[in-house]
mmCIF file of C-alpha atoms in Angstrom:
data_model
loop_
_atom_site.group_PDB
_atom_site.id
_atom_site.type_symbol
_atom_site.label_atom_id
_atom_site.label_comp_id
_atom_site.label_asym_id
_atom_site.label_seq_id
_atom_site.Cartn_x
_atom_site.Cartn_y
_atom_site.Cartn_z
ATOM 1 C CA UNK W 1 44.889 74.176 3.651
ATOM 2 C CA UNK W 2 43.063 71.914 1.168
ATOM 3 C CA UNK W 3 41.559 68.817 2.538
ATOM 4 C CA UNK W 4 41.377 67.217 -1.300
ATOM 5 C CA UNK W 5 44.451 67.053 -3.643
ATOM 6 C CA UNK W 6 44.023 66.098 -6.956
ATOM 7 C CA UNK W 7 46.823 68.427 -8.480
ATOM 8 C CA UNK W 8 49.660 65.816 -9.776
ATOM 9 C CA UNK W 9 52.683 68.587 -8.345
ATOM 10 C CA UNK W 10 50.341 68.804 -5.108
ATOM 11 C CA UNK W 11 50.073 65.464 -4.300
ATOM 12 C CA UNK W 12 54.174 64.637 -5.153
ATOM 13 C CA UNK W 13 55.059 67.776 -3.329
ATOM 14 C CA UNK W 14 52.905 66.755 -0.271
ATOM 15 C CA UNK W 15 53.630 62.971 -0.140
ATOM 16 C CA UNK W 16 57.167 63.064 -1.872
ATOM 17 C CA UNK W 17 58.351 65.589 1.112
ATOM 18 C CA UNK W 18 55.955 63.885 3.945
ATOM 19 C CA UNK W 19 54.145 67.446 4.640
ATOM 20 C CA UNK W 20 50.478 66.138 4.880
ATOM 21 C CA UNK W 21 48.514 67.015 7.829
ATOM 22 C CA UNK W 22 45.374 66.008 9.123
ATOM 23 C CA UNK W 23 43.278 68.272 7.089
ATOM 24 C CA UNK W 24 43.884 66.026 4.499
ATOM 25 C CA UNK W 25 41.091 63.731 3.612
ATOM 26 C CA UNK W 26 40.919 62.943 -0.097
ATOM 27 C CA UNK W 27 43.816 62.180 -2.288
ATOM 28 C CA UNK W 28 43.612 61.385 -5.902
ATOM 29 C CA UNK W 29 46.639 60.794 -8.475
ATOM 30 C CA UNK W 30 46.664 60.112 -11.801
ATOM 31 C CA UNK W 31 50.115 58.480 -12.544
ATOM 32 C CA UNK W 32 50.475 59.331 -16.086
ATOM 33 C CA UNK W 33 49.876 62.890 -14.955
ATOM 34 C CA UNK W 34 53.186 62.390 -12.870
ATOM 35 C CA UNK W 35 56.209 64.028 -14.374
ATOM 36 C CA UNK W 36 58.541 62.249 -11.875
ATOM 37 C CA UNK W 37 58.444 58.896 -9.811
ATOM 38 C CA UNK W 38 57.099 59.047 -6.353
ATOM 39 C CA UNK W 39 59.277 57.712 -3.238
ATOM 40 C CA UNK W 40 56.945 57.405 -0.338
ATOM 41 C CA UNK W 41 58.490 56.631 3.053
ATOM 42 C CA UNK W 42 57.240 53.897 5.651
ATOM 43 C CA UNK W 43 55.392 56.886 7.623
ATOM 44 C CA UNK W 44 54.208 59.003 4.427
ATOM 45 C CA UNK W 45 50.263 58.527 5.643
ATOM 46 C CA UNK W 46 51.092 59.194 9.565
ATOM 47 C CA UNK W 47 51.008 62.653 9.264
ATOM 48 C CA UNK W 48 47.209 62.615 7.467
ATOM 49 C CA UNK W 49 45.258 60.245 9.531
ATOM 50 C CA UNK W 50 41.965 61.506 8.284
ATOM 51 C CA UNK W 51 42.646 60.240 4.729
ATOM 52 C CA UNK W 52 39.015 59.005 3.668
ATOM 53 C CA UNK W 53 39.717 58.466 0.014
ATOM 54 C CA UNK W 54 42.942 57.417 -1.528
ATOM 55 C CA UNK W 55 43.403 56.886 -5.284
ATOM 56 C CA UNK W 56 46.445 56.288 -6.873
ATOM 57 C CA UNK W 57 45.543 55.211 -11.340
ATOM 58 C CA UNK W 58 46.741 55.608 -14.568
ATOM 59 C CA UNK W 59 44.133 57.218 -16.935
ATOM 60 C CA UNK W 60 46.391 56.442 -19.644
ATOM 61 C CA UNK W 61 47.337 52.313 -18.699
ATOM 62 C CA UNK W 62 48.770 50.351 -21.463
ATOM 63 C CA UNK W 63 49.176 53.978 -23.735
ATOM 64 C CA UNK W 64 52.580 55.212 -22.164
ATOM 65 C CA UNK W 65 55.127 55.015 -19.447
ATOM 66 C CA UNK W 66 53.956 56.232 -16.300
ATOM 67 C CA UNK W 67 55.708 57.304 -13.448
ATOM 68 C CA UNK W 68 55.775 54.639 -10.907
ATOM 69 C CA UNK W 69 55.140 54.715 -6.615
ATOM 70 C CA UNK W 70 57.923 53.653 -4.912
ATOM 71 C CA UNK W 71 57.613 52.534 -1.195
ATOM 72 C CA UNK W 72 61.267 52.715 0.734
ATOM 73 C CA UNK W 73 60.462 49.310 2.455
ATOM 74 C CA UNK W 74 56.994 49.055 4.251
ATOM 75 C CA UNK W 75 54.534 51.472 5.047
ATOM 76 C CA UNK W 76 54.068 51.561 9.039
ATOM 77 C CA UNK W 77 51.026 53.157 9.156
ATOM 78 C CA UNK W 78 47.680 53.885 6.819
ATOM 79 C CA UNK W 79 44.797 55.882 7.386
ATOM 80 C CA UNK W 80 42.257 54.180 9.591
ATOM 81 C CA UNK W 81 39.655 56.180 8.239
ATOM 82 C CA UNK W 82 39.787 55.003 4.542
ATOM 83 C CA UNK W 83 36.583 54.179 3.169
ATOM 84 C CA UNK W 84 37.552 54.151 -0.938
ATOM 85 C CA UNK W 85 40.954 52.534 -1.626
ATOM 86 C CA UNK W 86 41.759 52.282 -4.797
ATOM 87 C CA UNK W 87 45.337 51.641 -5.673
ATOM 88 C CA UNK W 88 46.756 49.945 -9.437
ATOM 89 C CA UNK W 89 49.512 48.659 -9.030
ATOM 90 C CA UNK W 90 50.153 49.158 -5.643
ATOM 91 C CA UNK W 91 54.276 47.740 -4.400
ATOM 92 C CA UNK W 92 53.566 46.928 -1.135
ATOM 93 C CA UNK W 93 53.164 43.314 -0.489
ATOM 94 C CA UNK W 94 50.829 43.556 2.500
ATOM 95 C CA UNK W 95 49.032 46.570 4.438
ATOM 96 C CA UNK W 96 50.275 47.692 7.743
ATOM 97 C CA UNK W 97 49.860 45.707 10.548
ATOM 98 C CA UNK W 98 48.158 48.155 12.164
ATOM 99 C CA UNK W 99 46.058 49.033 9.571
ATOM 100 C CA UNK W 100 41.988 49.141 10.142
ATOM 101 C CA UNK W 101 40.092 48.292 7.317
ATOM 102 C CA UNK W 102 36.423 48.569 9.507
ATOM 103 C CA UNK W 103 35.529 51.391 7.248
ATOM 104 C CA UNK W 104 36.530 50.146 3.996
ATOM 105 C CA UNK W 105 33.567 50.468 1.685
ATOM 106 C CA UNK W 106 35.812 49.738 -1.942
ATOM 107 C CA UNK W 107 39.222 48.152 -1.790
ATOM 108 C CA UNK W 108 40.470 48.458 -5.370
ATOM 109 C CA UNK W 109 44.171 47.143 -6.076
ATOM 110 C CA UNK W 110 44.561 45.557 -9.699
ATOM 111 C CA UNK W 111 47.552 45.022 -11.225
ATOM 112 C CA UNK W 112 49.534 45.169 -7.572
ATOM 113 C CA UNK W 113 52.394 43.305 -6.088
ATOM 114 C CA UNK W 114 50.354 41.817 -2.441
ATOM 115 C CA UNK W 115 50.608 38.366 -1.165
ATOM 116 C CA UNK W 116 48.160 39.311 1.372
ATOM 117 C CA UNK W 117 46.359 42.293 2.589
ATOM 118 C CA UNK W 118 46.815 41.806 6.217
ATOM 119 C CA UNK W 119 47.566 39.179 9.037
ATOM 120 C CA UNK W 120 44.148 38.262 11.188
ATOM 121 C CA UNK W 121 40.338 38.963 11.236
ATOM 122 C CA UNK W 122 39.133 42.400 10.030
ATOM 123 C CA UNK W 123 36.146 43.787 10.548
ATOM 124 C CA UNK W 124 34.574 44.371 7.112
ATOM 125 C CA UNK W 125 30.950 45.128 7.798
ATOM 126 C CA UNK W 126 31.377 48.530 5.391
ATOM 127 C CA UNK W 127 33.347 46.388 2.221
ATOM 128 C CA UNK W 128 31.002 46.140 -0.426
ATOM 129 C CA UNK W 129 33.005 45.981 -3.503
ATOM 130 C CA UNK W 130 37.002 43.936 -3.540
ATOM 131 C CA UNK W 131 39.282 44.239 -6.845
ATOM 132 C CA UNK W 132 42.162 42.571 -6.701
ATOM 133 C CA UNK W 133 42.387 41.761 -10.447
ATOM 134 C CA UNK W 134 45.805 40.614 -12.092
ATOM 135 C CA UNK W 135 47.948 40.652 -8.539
ATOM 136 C CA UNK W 136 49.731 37.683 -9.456
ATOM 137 C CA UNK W 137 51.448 37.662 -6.099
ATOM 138 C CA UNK W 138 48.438 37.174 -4.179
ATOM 139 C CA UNK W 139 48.617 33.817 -2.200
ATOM 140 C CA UNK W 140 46.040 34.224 0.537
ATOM 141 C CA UNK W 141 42.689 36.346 1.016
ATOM 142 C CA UNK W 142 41.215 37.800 4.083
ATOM 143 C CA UNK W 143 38.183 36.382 6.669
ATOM 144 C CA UNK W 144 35.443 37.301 4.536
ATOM 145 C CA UNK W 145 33.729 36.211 7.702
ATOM 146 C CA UNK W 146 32.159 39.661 8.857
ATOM 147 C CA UNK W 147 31.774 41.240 5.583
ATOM 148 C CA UNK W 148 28.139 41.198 5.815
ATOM 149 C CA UNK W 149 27.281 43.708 2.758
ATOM 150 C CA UNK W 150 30.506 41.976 0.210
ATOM 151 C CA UNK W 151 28.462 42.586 -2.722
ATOM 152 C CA UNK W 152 31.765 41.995 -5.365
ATOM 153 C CA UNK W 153 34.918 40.343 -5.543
ATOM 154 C CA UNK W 154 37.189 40.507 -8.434
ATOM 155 C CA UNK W 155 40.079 38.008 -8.609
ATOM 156 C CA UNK W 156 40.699 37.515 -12.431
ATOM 157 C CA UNK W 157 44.631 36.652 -13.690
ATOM 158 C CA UNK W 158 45.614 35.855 -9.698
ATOM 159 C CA UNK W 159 47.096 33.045 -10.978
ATOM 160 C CA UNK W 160 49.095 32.111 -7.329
ATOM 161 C CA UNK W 161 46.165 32.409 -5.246
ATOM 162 C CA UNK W 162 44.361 28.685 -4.571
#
């Protein structure tokens, strides 16, 4: 078993049919690679809890219609490892709950439908670089508080946040 997928029919086989596993630790998707839209259930990432980078893009934005991500209503659980996030256009309007970002180094999610990233104090002593760019649903940002080594913090076009 591979512990990176990059493959486009990989990764929608593996996260379209919830078989990851915890061998799993890099994922990386290019959306306009995608053939089909992607339905990813609440518990898609339970299965692959050593996930340390996730990228969902779209090499070709603005060019042509990409296949889109669609979450069935929330996603329960995320990878507590993470340490690269990067996710355009992202549905979700929050993070999980139980969701630890401690090891986030980049949190990238332009273009994506969050309010908020999650309810309470996080410790982000490993987030050095924040893109939130053009999520025009974001209302509210985390306790920057502990993030000691924040280095960047993109928030162009969020036109609800104040």
């Amino acid at each position: 078993r591979r512990s990176r997928l990059s493959d486009p029919e990989d990764v929608y086989n593996v996260l379209n049919n919830n078989k990851g596993t915890d061998s799993v630790e890099g994922i990386m998707l290019d959306m306009s690679q995608m053939k089909r839209d992607l339905q990813l259930d609440a518990d898609t990432f339970k299965r692959m809890p050593n996930i340390r980078f996730l990228k969902f893009y779209d090499s070709w934005w603005r060019h042509k219609e990409s296949a889109n991500v669609y979450v069935s209503s929330t996603l329960d659980s995320f990878p507590n490892e993470l340490r690269y996030l990067e996710w355009s256009g992202c549905p979700v309007k929050s993070l999980p709950p139980s969701f630890c970002a401690e090891k986030l180094v980049k949190l990238s999610m332009p273009d994506s439908q969050v309010s908020k990233l999650w309810d309470g104090v996080q410790d982000l002593v490993n987030l050095k670089r924040m893109d939130l760019m053009r999520c025009e649903q974001l209302v509210e940002l985390p306790d920057f508080t502990r993030a000691s080594n924040l280095e960047v913090v993109r928030l162009d076009d969020c036109v609800r946040l104040r």
